[in-house]
Coordinates of C-alpha atoms in Angstrom, one line a residue:
M1 CA 0.0 0.0 0.0
Y2 CA 1.2 3.5 -0.9
E3 CA 0.8 6.8 0.9
L4 CA 1.0 10.3 -0.7
S5 CA 4.4 11.7 0.1
R6 CA 4.8 14.8 -2.0
I7 CA 2.9 16.8 -4.7
R8 CA 4.6 19.1 -7.3
L9 CA 2.6 21.5 -9.5
Y10 CA 4.3 23.4 -12.2
S11 CA 2.8 26.1 -14.5
I12 CA -0.8 25.0 -14.2
G13 CA -4.0 26.3 -12.6
P14 CA -6.6 29.1 -13.2
A15 CA -5.6 32.7 -13.0
G16 CA -6.9 33.1 -9.4
A17 CA -5.2 29.9 -8.0
R18 CA -2.2 29.3 -10.2
Y19 CA 0.7 27.1 -9.3
A20 CA 4.0 28.4 -10.8
D21 CA 6.2 25.7 -9.2
T22 CA 4.8 24.5 -5.9
V23 CA 5.8 21.4 -3.8
L24 CA 3.6 20.1 -1.0
D25 CA 5.9 18.0 1.2
L26 CA 4.3 15.5 3.6
R27 CA 7.5 13.4 4.3
G28 CA 9.2 12.4 7.5
V29 CA 6.6 13.0 10.2
G30 CA 4.8 9.6 10.4
E31 CA 5.7 6.3 11.9
P32 CA 9.1 4.7 11.0
V33 CA 8.9 2.3 8.0
P34 CA 9.0 -1.3 9.4
D35 CA 11.0 -3.0 6.6
P36 CA 13.0 -0.3 4.8
A37 CA 14.3 -1.3 1.4
P38 CA 17.9 -0.4 0.5
T39 CA 18.2 2.8 -1.5
Q40 CA 21.0 4.5 -3.3
A41 CA 21.3 8.2 -2.6
E42 CA 22.1 11.0 -5.1
F43 CA 25.7 12.1 -5.6
F44 CA 25.3 15.4 -3.7
E45 CA 22.7 14.1 -1.2
E46 CA 23.6 13.8 2.4
E47 CA 23.6 10.4 4.2
P48 CA 20.3 9.6 6.0
A49 CA 20.4 10.2 9.7
G50 CA 18.1 7.3 10.6
P51 CA 15.5 4.9 9.2
P52 CA 12.9 6.5 6.8
R53 CA 9.6 7.6 8.1
R54 CA 6.1 7.4 6.6
P55 CA 4.4 10.6 5.4
A56 CA 2.0 12.5 7.5
P57 CA -1.1 10.4 8.3
A58 CA -3.3 13.5 8.0
G59 CA -3.1 17.1 7.0
V60 CA -5.1 20.3 6.9
L61 CA -5.0 22.9 4.1
F62 CA -6.3 26.2 5.2
L63 CA -7.4 28.5 2.3
E64 CA -10.2 30.9 1.9
N65 CA -13.0 30.4 -0.6
G66 CA -11.5 30.5 -4.1
G67 CA -8.0 29.9 -2.8
G68 CA -7.5 26.7 -4.8
K69 CA -8.5 23.7 -2.7
S70 CA -10.9 22.3 -5.3
V71 CA -8.3 23.0 -8.0
L72 CA -5.7 21.0 -6.1
L73 CA -8.1 18.1 -5.8
K74 CA -9.1 18.2 -9.4
L75 CA -5.4 18.2 -10.5
I76 CA -4.6 15.2 -8.2
F77 CA -7.6 13.3 -9.5
S78 CA -6.6 14.1 -13.1
V79 CA -3.5 12.0 -12.6
M80 CA -5.1 9.1 -10.8
L81 CA -8.5 9.2 -12.7
P82 CA -7.8 10.2 -16.3
G83 CA -10.6 11.5 -18.4
H84 CA -12.8 14.6 -18.4
R85 CA -15.8 12.8 -16.9
N86 CA -13.8 12.0 -13.8
T87 CA -13.1 15.6 -12.9
L88 CA -14.2 16.8 -9.5
G89 CA -17.3 18.8 -8.7
G90 CA -19.2 19.2 -12.0
A91 CA -20.1 17.8 -15.4
S92 CA -18.2 20.4 -17.4
S93 CA -15.7 18.4 -19.6
G94 CA -13.5 21.5 -20.2
V95 CA -12.7 22.3 -16.6
L96 CA -9.1 21.0 -16.9
R97 CA -8.5 22.9 -20.1
K98 CA -9.2 26.1 -18.3
F99 CA -6.2 25.5 -16.1
L100 CA -3.8 25.8 -18.9
L101 CA -2.7 28.9 -20.8
A102 CA -1.5 29.0 -24.4
D103 CA 2.2 28.9 -23.7
D104 CA 2.0 26.6 -20.7
C105 CA 3.2 23.0 -20.4
G106 CA 1.5 22.0 -17.2
H107 CA 2.8 19.3 -14.9
V108 CA 1.2 17.5 -12.0
A109 CA 3.5 15.0 -10.3
L110 CA 2.7 12.8 -7.2
E111 CA 5.3 10.9 -5.2
W112 CA 3.9 7.9 -3.3
Q113 CA 5.8 6.0 -0.6
H114 CA 5.2 2.4 0.4
T115 CA 4.0 2.0 3.9
R116 CA 6.2 -1.1 4.7
T117 CA 9.4 -0.8 2.5
G118 CA 9.6 3.0 2.1
E119 CA 10.1 2.6 -1.7
C120 CA 8.9 5.6 -3.7
V121 CA 7.2 5.8 -7.1
V122 CA 6.3 9.0 -9.0
V123 CA 3.3 9.3 -11.2
G124 CA 2.5 12.5 -13.1
K125 CA 0.6 14.1 -15.9
V126 CA 1.8 16.6 -18.5
S127 CA -0.6 18.7 -20.8
E128 CA -0.3 21.5 -23.3
W129 CA -2.2 23.1 -26.2
R130 CA -1.3 21.9 -29.6
G131 CA 0.0 24.8 -31.7
R132 CA 0.3 27.0 -28.6
Q133 CA -3.3 28.3 -29.1
V134 CA -6.2 28.0 -26.7
S135 CA -9.2 26.4 -28.4
N136 CA -12.6 25.0 -27.7
D137 CA -11.8 21.9 -29.6
P138 CA -10.9 19.2 -27.1
R139 CA -8.8 17.4 -29.7
K140 CA -6.2 20.2 -29.6
F141 CA -5.7 19.6 -25.9
A142 CA -2.8 17.1 -25.5
E143 CA -2.2 15.3 -22.3
A144 CA -0.1 12.3 -21.3
W145 CA 0.8 10.4 -18.2
Y146 CA 4.2 9.0 -16.9
S147 CA 5.7 7.1 -14.0
F148 CA 9.2 6.3 -12.7
R149 CA 10.9 5.2 -9.5
P150 CA 13.0 8.0 -8.2
G151 CA 16.7 7.4 -7.7
P152 CA 20.1 8.7 -8.9
G153 CA 19.5 10.5 -12.2
L154 CA 15.9 11.5 -11.8
S155 CA 13.6 12.5 -8.9
L156 CA 10.7 14.7 -8.2
D157 CA 13.0 17.6 -7.4
N158 CA 14.9 17.5 -10.7
L159 CA 12.1 16.8 -13.1
P160 CA 13.2 18.0 -16.6
V161 CA 10.4 20.6 -16.8
A162 CA 12.9 23.3 -17.8
E163 CA 16.0 23.3 -20.0
S164 CA 18.3 23.2 -17.0
T165 CA 17.9 21.9 -13.5
A166 CA 20.1 22.9 -10.5
V167 CA 22.1 20.0 -8.9
R168 CA 20.7 20.8 -5.5
P169 CA 18.0 23.4 -4.6
A170 CA 19.1 26.6 -2.9
A171 CA 16.7 26.0 0.0
E172 CA 14.1 23.6 1.2
G173 CA 11.0 23.8 -1.0
A174 CA 12.8 26.1 -3.6
S175 CA 12.5 25.2 -7.3
G176 CA 15.5 23.7 -9.1
A177 CA 14.0 24.4 -12.6
Q178 CA 15.9 27.1 -14.5
G179 CA 15.8 28.4 -18.0
R180 CA 13.1 28.1 -20.6
R181 CA 10.2 25.7 -20.0
R182 CA 10.2 22.5 -22.0
T183 CA 7.4 21.5 -24.4
M184 CA 5.7 18.1 -24.0
K185 CA 7.9 16.6 -26.7
G186 CA 11.1 18.0 -25.0
F187 CA 9.9 16.7 -21.6
R188 CA 9.2 13.2 -23.1
D189 CA 12.6 13.1 -24.8
A190 CA 14.4 14.1 -21.6
L191 CA 12.5 11.5 -19.6
T192 CA 13.2 8.8 -22.2
E193 CA 16.9 9.7 -22.3
A194 CA 17.0 9.5 -18.5
G195 CA 15.4 6.1 -18.6
K196 CA 17.9 4.8 -21.1
A197 CA 20.8 6.1 -19.1
Y198 CA 19.4 4.8 -15.7
P199 CA 17.5 1.6 -16.3
H200 CA 16.6 1.4 -12.6
L201 CA 14.2 4.3 -13.0
E202 CA 11.7 2.1 -14.9
V203 CA 10.3 5.1 -16.9
Y204 CA 6.8 4.6 -18.4
W205 CA 4.9 6.9 -20.8
E206 CA 1.3 6.5 -21.7
E207 CA -1.3 8.6 -23.6
I208 CA -4.4 6.3 -23.5
H209 CA -6.7 6.4 -20.4
D210 CA -7.4 2.7 -20.1
R211 CA -3.8 1.6 -20.4
W212 CA -2.8 4.2 -17.8
N213 CA -5.5 2.8 -15.4
E214 CA -4.0 -0.7 -16.0
H215 CA -0.5 0.6 -15.3
L216 CA -1.6 2.2 -12.1
G217 CA -3.1 -1.1 -10.9
E218 CA 0.3 -2.8 -11.8
L219 CA 2.1 -0.2 -9.6
G220 CA -0.2 -0.9 -6.7
L221 CA -2.2 2.3 -7.0
D222 CA -5.9 1.2 -7.4
P223 CA -7.8 3.9 -9.4
E224 CA -11.1 2.6 -7.9
L225 CA -10.2 4.0 -4.5
F226 CA -9.7 7.5 -6.0
R227 CA -13.1 7.1 -7.8
Y228 CA -14.6 6.7 -4.3
Q229 CA -12.7 9.8 -3.2
R230 CA -14.0 11.7 -6.1
E231 CA -17.6 10.7 -5.4
M232 CA -17.2 11.6 -1.7
N233 CA -15.8 15.0 -2.6
A234 CA -18.2 15.7 -5.5
D235 CA -20.2 18.1 -3.4
E236 CA -17.6 18.7 -0.7
G237 CA -19.8 16.6 1.7
E238 CA -19.0 13.8 4.1
A239 CA -17.7 10.4 3.2
A240 CA -20.8 8.8 4.7
G241 CA -22.8 10.0 1.7
L242 CA -21.1 7.5 -0.5
F243 CA -22.6 4.6 1.5
A244 CA -26.1 6.2 2.0
V245 CA -27.9 3.6 -0.1
K246 CA -31.7 3.3 -0.2
K247 CA -32.0 -0.3 -1.3
D248 CA -30.1 -3.6 -1.1
S249 CA -29.6 -3.5 -4.9
D250 CA -27.8 -0.2 -4.6
F251 CA -25.3 -1.6 -2.1
T252 CA -24.9 -4.7 -4.3
D253 CA -24.1 -2.4 -7.3
L254 CA -21.6 -0.5 -5.2
L255 CA -19.9 -3.8 -4.1
L256 CA -19.8 -5.1 -7.6
R257 CA -18.3 -1.9 -9.0
A258 CA -15.6 -2.1 -6.3
V259 CA -14.5 -5.7 -7.1
T260 CA -15.1 -5.9 -10.9
D261 CA -14.0 -4.0 -14.0
T262 CA -16.8 -2.0 -15.4
R263 CA -15.5 -2.4 -18.9
D264 CA -16.1 -6.1 -18.8
T265 CA -19.5 -5.9 -17.2
D266 CA -21.1 -3.2 -19.3
G267 CA -22.6 -5.8 -21.7
L268 CA -23.6 -8.0 -18.8
A269 CA -25.3 -5.0 -17.1
D270 CA -27.3 -4.2 -20.2
L271 CA -28.3 -7.9 -20.5
V272 CA -29.3 -8.1 -16.9
H273 CA -31.2 -4.9 -17.2
G274 CA -33.2 -6.3 -20.1
F275 CA -34.1 -9.5 -18.3
G276 CA -35.0 -7.5 -15.2
N277 CA -37.5 -5.5 -17.2
K278 CA -39.0 -8.8 -18.4
L279 CA -39.0 -10.4 -15.0
G280 CA -40.6 -7.3 -13.5
R281 CA -43.9 -8.5 -14.9
R282 CA -43.8 -11.5 -12.6
S283 CA -44.5 -11.7 -9.0
E284 CA -42.3 -9.9 -6.6
L285 CA -41.1 -13.1 -4.8
M286 CA -40.0 -14.7 -8.0
A287 CA -38.0 -11.7 -9.0
E288 CA -36.4 -11.5 -5.6
R289 CA -35.5 -15.3 -5.6
D290 CA -33.9 -15.0 -9.0
F291 CA -32.0 -11.9 -8.0
T292 CA -30.8 -13.6 -4.8
A293 CA -29.6 -16.7 -6.7
G294 CA -27.7 -14.5 -9.2
S295 CA -26.2 -12.5 -6.3
V296 CA -25.0 -15.7 -4.6
D297 CA -23.4 -16.9 -7.8
L298 CA -21.6 -13.6 -8.2
L299 CA -20.5 -13.6 -4.6
N300 CA -19.2 -17.1 -5.0
R301 CA -17.1 -15.9 -7.9
I302 CA -15.9 -13.0 -5.7
V303 CA -14.9 -15.5 -2.9
E304 CA -12.9 -17.6 -5.4
A305 CA -11.2 -14.5 -6.8
A306 CA -10.4 -13.3 -3.3
G307 CA -8.9 -16.7 -2.5
T308 CA -6.8 -16.6 -5.7
R309 CA -5.7 -13.1 -4.8
A310 CA -4.8 -14.2 -1.2
R311 CA -2.6 -17.0 -2.6
A312 CA -1.0 -14.6 -5.0
R313 CA -0.3 -12.2 -2.1
D314 CA 1.3 -15.0 -0.1
V315 CA 3.6 -15.9 -3.0
H316 CA 4.4 -12.2 -3.5
A317 CA 5.1 -11.8 0.3
G318 CA 7.5 -14.7 0.2
A319 CA 9.3 -13.3 -2.8
E320 CA 9.3 -9.9 -1.1
R321 CA 10.9 -11.4 2.1
R322 CA 13.6 -13.2 0.0
T323 CA 14.2 -9.9 -1.9
R324 CA 14.6 -8.0 1.3
T325 CA 17.1 -10.6 2.7
L326 CA 19.1 -10.3 -0.6
A327 CA 18.9 -6.5 -0.3
R328 CA 20.2 -6.6 3.3
R329 CA 23.1 -8.9 2.2
L330 CA 23.8 -6.6 -0.7
S331 CA 23.7 -3.6 1.5
A332 CA 26.2 -5.2 4.0
R333 CA 28.4 -6.2 1.1
A334 CA 28.2 -2.7 -0.3
A335 CA 29.3 -1.3 3.0
Q336 CA 32.3 -3.6 3.0
E337 CA 33.1 -2.8 -0.6
R338 CA 32.8 1.0 0.2
G339 CA 35.4 0.5 3.0
R340 CA 37.7 -1.4 0.7
A341 CA 37.2 1.2 -2.0
A342 CA 38.1 4.0 0.6
D343 CA 41.2 2.1 1.6
L344 CA 42.2 1.6 -2.0
A345 CA 41.5 5.2 -2.7
Q346 CA 43.8 6.2 0.2
R347 CA 46.5 3.9 -1.1
V348 CA 46.1 5.3 -4.6
T349 CA 46.4 8.8 -3.1
E350 CA 49.5 7.9 -1.2
A351 CA 51.0 6.3 -4.3
A352 CA 50.2 9.4 -6.3
H353 CA 52.0 11.6 -3.8
E354 CA 55.0 9.3 -3.9
V355 CA 55.0 9.3 -7.7
T356 CA 54.7 13.1 -7.6
A357 CA 57.7 13.3 -5.2
A358 CA 59.7 10.9 -7.3
E359 CA 58.9 12.8 -10.5
S360 CA 60.0 16.1 -8.8
A361 CA 63.2 14.5 -7.6
R362 CA 63.9 13.0 -11.0
E363 CA 63.3 16.3 -12.7
R364 CA 65.6 18.0 -10.2
S365 CA 68.2 15.4 -10.7
A366 CA 67.9 15.6 -14.5
L367 CA 68.3 19.4 -14.2
I368 CA 71.4 19.0 -12.0
A369 CA 72.9 16.4 -14.3
A370 CA 72.3 18.6 -17.3
E371 CA 73.9 21.6 -15.5
L372 CA 76.9 19.5 -14.5
A373 CA 77.3 18.1 -18.1
Y374 CA 77.1 21.7 -19.4
R375 CA 79.8 22.9 -17.0
H376 CA 82.0 19.9 -17.7
A377 CA 81.7 20.5 -21.4
S378 CA 82.4 24.2 -21.0
L379 CA 85.6 23.4 -19.0
A380 CA 86.6 20.7 -21.5
L381 CA 86.1 23.2 -24.3
T382 CA 88.3 25.8 -22.5
V383 CA 91.1 23.2 -21.9
A384 CA 90.8 22.1 -25.6
D385 CA 91.0 25.8 -26.7
K386 CA 94.1 26.3 -24.6
A387 CA 95.7 23.1 -25.9
A388 CA 94.9 24.0 -29.5
A389 CA 96.5 27.5 -28.9
A390 CA 99.7 25.8 -27.5
Q391 CA 99.8 23.4 -30.4
R392 CA 99.5 26.3 -32.8
R393 CA 102.4 28.0 -31.1
E394 CA 104.5 24.8 -31.3
L395 CA 103.6 24.4 -34.9
L396 CA 104.7 28.0 -35.7
E397 CA 108.0 27.5 -33.9
A398 CA 108.6 24.3 -35.7
R399 CA 107.9 25.9 -39.1
T400 CA 110.2 28.8 -38.1
L401 CA 113.0 26.3 -37.2
H402 CA 112.4 24.4 -40.4
A403 CA 112.7 27.6 -42.4
A404 CA 115.8 28.5 -40.5
W405 CA 117.3 25.1 -41.3
Q406 CA 116.5 25.5 -44.9
A407 CA 118.2 28.9 -45.0
A408 CA 121.2 27.6 -43.1
E409 CA 122.2 25.3 -45.9
S410 CA 122.6 28.2 -48.4
V411 CA 124.5 30.2 -45.8
L412 CA 126.8 27.3 -45.0
R413 CA 127.4 26.6 -48.7
H414 CA 128.3 30.3 -49.3
R415 CA 130.6 30.3 -46.3
A416 CA 132.1 27.0 -47.4
A417 CA 132.7 28.4 -50.9
A418 CA 134.3 31.5 -49.5
D419 CA 136.6 29.5 -47.2
R420 CA 137.4 27.2 -50.1
S421 CA 138.3 30.1 -52.3
A422 CA 140.4 31.6 -49.6
R423 CA 142.2 28.3 -48.9
V424 CA 142.7 27.6 -52.6
A425 CA 144.1 31.0 -53.1
A426 CA 146.3 30.6 -50.1
A427 CA 147.3 27.2 -51.2
I428 CA 148.2 28.4 -54.7
R429 CA 150.2 31.2 -53.2
E430 CA 152.0 29.0 -50.6
A431 CA 152.9 26.0 -52.6
E432 CA 152.0 24.0 -55.6
R433 CA 153.1 20.8 -54.1
D434 CA 150.6 21.0 -51.2
A435 CA 147.6 21.4 -53.5
A436 CA 146.7 17.8 -53.8
P437 CA 146.3 17.1 -50.0
A438 CA 144.4 20.3 -49.4
L439 CA 142.0 19.5 -52.3
A440 CA 141.4 16.0 -50.8
A441 CA 140.7 17.4 -47.4
R442 CA 138.4 20.0 -48.8
A443 CA 136.4 17.4 -50.7
T444 CA 136.1 15.2 -47.6
A445 CA 134.8 18.1 -45.5
A446 CA 132.3 19.1 -48.1
A447 CA 130.9 15.6 -48.4
A448 CA 130.5 15.4 -44.6
L449 CA 128.8 18.8 -44.5
V450 CA 126.3 17.8 -47.2
R451 CA 125.5 14.6 -45.4
A452 CA 124.9 16.5 -42.1
L453 CA 122.7 19.0 -43.9
H454 CA 120.5 16.3 -45.5
T455 CA 120.1 14.5 -42.2
A456 CA 119.0 17.7 -40.4
A457 CA 116.5 18.5 -43.2
E458 CA 114.9 15.0 -43.0
D459 CA 114.6 15.3 -39.2
G460 CA 112.9 18.7 -39.6
E461 CA 110.4 17.4 -42.1
R462 CA 109.5 14.4 -39.9
L463 CA 109.0 16.6 -36.8
A464 CA 106.8 19.0 -38.9
N465 CA 104.6 16.1 -40.1
E466 CA 104.2 14.8 -36.5
E467 CA 103.3 18.3 -35.2
E468 CA 100.7 18.7 -38.0
E469 CA 99.0 15.4 -37.2
R470 CA 98.9 16.3 -33.5
S471 CA 97.4 19.7 -34.4
A472 CA 94.7 18.0 -36.6
A473 CA 93.8 15.6 -33.7
L474 CA 93.5 18.4 -31.2
Q475 CA 91.3 20.4 -33.6
A476 CA 88.9 17.4 -34.0
A477 CA 88.8 17.0 -30.2
A478 CA 88.0 20.7 -29.9
E479 CA 85.1 20.4 -32.4
T480 CA 83.7 17.4 -30.6
A481 CA 83.8 19.2 -27.2
H482 CA 82.1 22.2 -28.8
R483 CA 79.2 20.0 -30.2
D484 CA 78.8 18.3 -26.8
A485 CA 78.7 21.7 -25.1
T486 CA 76.0 22.9 -27.6
A487 CA 73.9 19.7 -27.0
A488 CA 74.1 20.1 -23.2
A489 CA 73.1 23.8 -23.5
T490 CA 70.1 22.8 -25.7
A491 CA 69.0 20.1 -23.1
A492 CA 69.3 22.5 -20.2
Q493 CA 67.2 25.1 -22.1
R494 CA 64.6 22.5 -22.9
A495 CA 64.5 21.4 -19.3
R496 CA 64.0 25.0 -18.2
S497 CA 61.1 25.4 -20.7
E498 CA 59.4 22.2 -19.5
A499 CA 59.7 23.4 -15.9
E500 CA 58.1 26.7 -16.8
H501 CA 55.3 24.9 -18.7
L502 CA 54.6 22.7 -15.7
R503 CA 54.5 25.7 -13.3
A504 CA 52.0 27.4 -15.7
R505 CA 49.8 24.2 -15.8
L506 CA 49.9 23.9 -12.0
S507 CA 48.6 27.4 -11.7
E508 CA 45.8 26.6 -14.2
V509 CA 44.9 23.5 -12.2
E510 CA 44.8 25.5 -9.0
Q511 CA 42.5 28.1 -10.6
E512 CA 40.2 25.4 -12.0
T513 CA 40.0 23.8 -8.5
A514 CA 39.1 27.2 -7.0
E515 CA 36.4 27.7 -9.6
A516 CA 35.0 24.2 -8.9
V517 CA 34.9 25.0 -5.2
R518 CA 33.1 28.3 -5.8
A519 CA 30.6 26.5 -8.1
G520 CA 29.9 24.0 -5.4
W521 CA 31.2 20.9 -7.3
L522 CA 33.9 20.4 -4.6
D523 CA 33.4 20.8 -0.8
D524 CA 36.0 22.7 1.1
S525 CA 33.9 23.7 4.1
A526 CA 35.7 21.3 6.5
P527 CA 38.8 22.7 8.2
D528 CA 41.0 19.9 6.8
A529 CA 39.4 19.6 3.4
D530 CA 41.6 19.3 0.4
P531 CA 39.8 20.3 -2.8
A532 CA 42.5 18.6 -5.0

């Protein structure tokens, strides 16, 4: 059995008693629910402080005449008893059409709570004028009904009646609808998308009266009870007027209407009415006997149907007990899994901190290594430059010495020639007979001098070649050191650029976190809260 928990009326009602966006909340003041079913809360919803409670068992709505009491009842009955003939307090079929303006898309949503499990179901009605024009033609008045089980993704508070809905209302009873109002098609599309994204909502949409009545019966909301309420409130009188029957046949008709479907008994009623007219011509006792026999037959069928329904209820109760046991086990397992998930999340956070510290240390070590490599390359380049300068000086001195040795041969030859001419002249003047030994000595000395000059020239050429090879090797080493120094400087500059980019990204992340906190996506109200 269900009890009315909340009522939401949006953009509907006559001009004198109009509901822009009104929520009548009857929750949390009744007795505790005996067997609460496990429920999953919304993402931003706080954890429940205790077991759920039933709605208020009774309530009083104080309004002056014309304040909208009858309008509220008519709107509620339009959801549970579809059809213009079931409107409250009059035979006018267009009374509901007067509650809707041309640009309106009216909504009436009722949230029902089960008395034993606390499970909720929302049933509602949406209506609008086709073409956005008020007309006397009832075919241009479009209306449809829907139902779903509230949970994460959709509830009575965040119905997609407008283009945007706040994550959580600013205050208790405040509307979360923002932006332009949706049309009936837009509302149906949004409801269908929510049902596809969250299958547990069990979204249902219907536009035919009889099928909607059948669906209400499947949900556990018997429309027949609301028909009694409508009859009791037809003239705003007492409920006892419903059972103020004048004859036994009137009470039998009332009982038959309560336990049977009128659609299946319309033909039977016409047939019985025809036979009744025929039997009326007989004696009164015969007619009463036949009527009593027919009533007994019908009551026997009612007893059989009641027994079948009792057995079905027993089977349903057993399945419900098993389902509750499974739900309690799943709830306990969910609590354990949440604890494990929290532990794993803490470990992941610690590992992330360690990884961040390691990354920072690695980046700092890489920067230090790059700086050391750069300085080592700079020092090596300086030493290589000095060595190359020294080698160039040695090469210049060697070349100078080689040129000097080449010039010394000509000088020695000239001096030898001068000495020879002087000795020859002296020898000619001194004595003819000493000419032969002197000439021999001169030839021997000249040969020895030539050999010495050739040896010195070969040694100078070899030394010059060795020095040139050494100079080439030193120049190659200097070029290699210069390239290494250039690469080290490039790596150091790249590291500095990456460090600056990471600092800029860190600043952006801090700004985004601050914006998320200001927008209410992250909670930093606790003293030790860390938005990151």
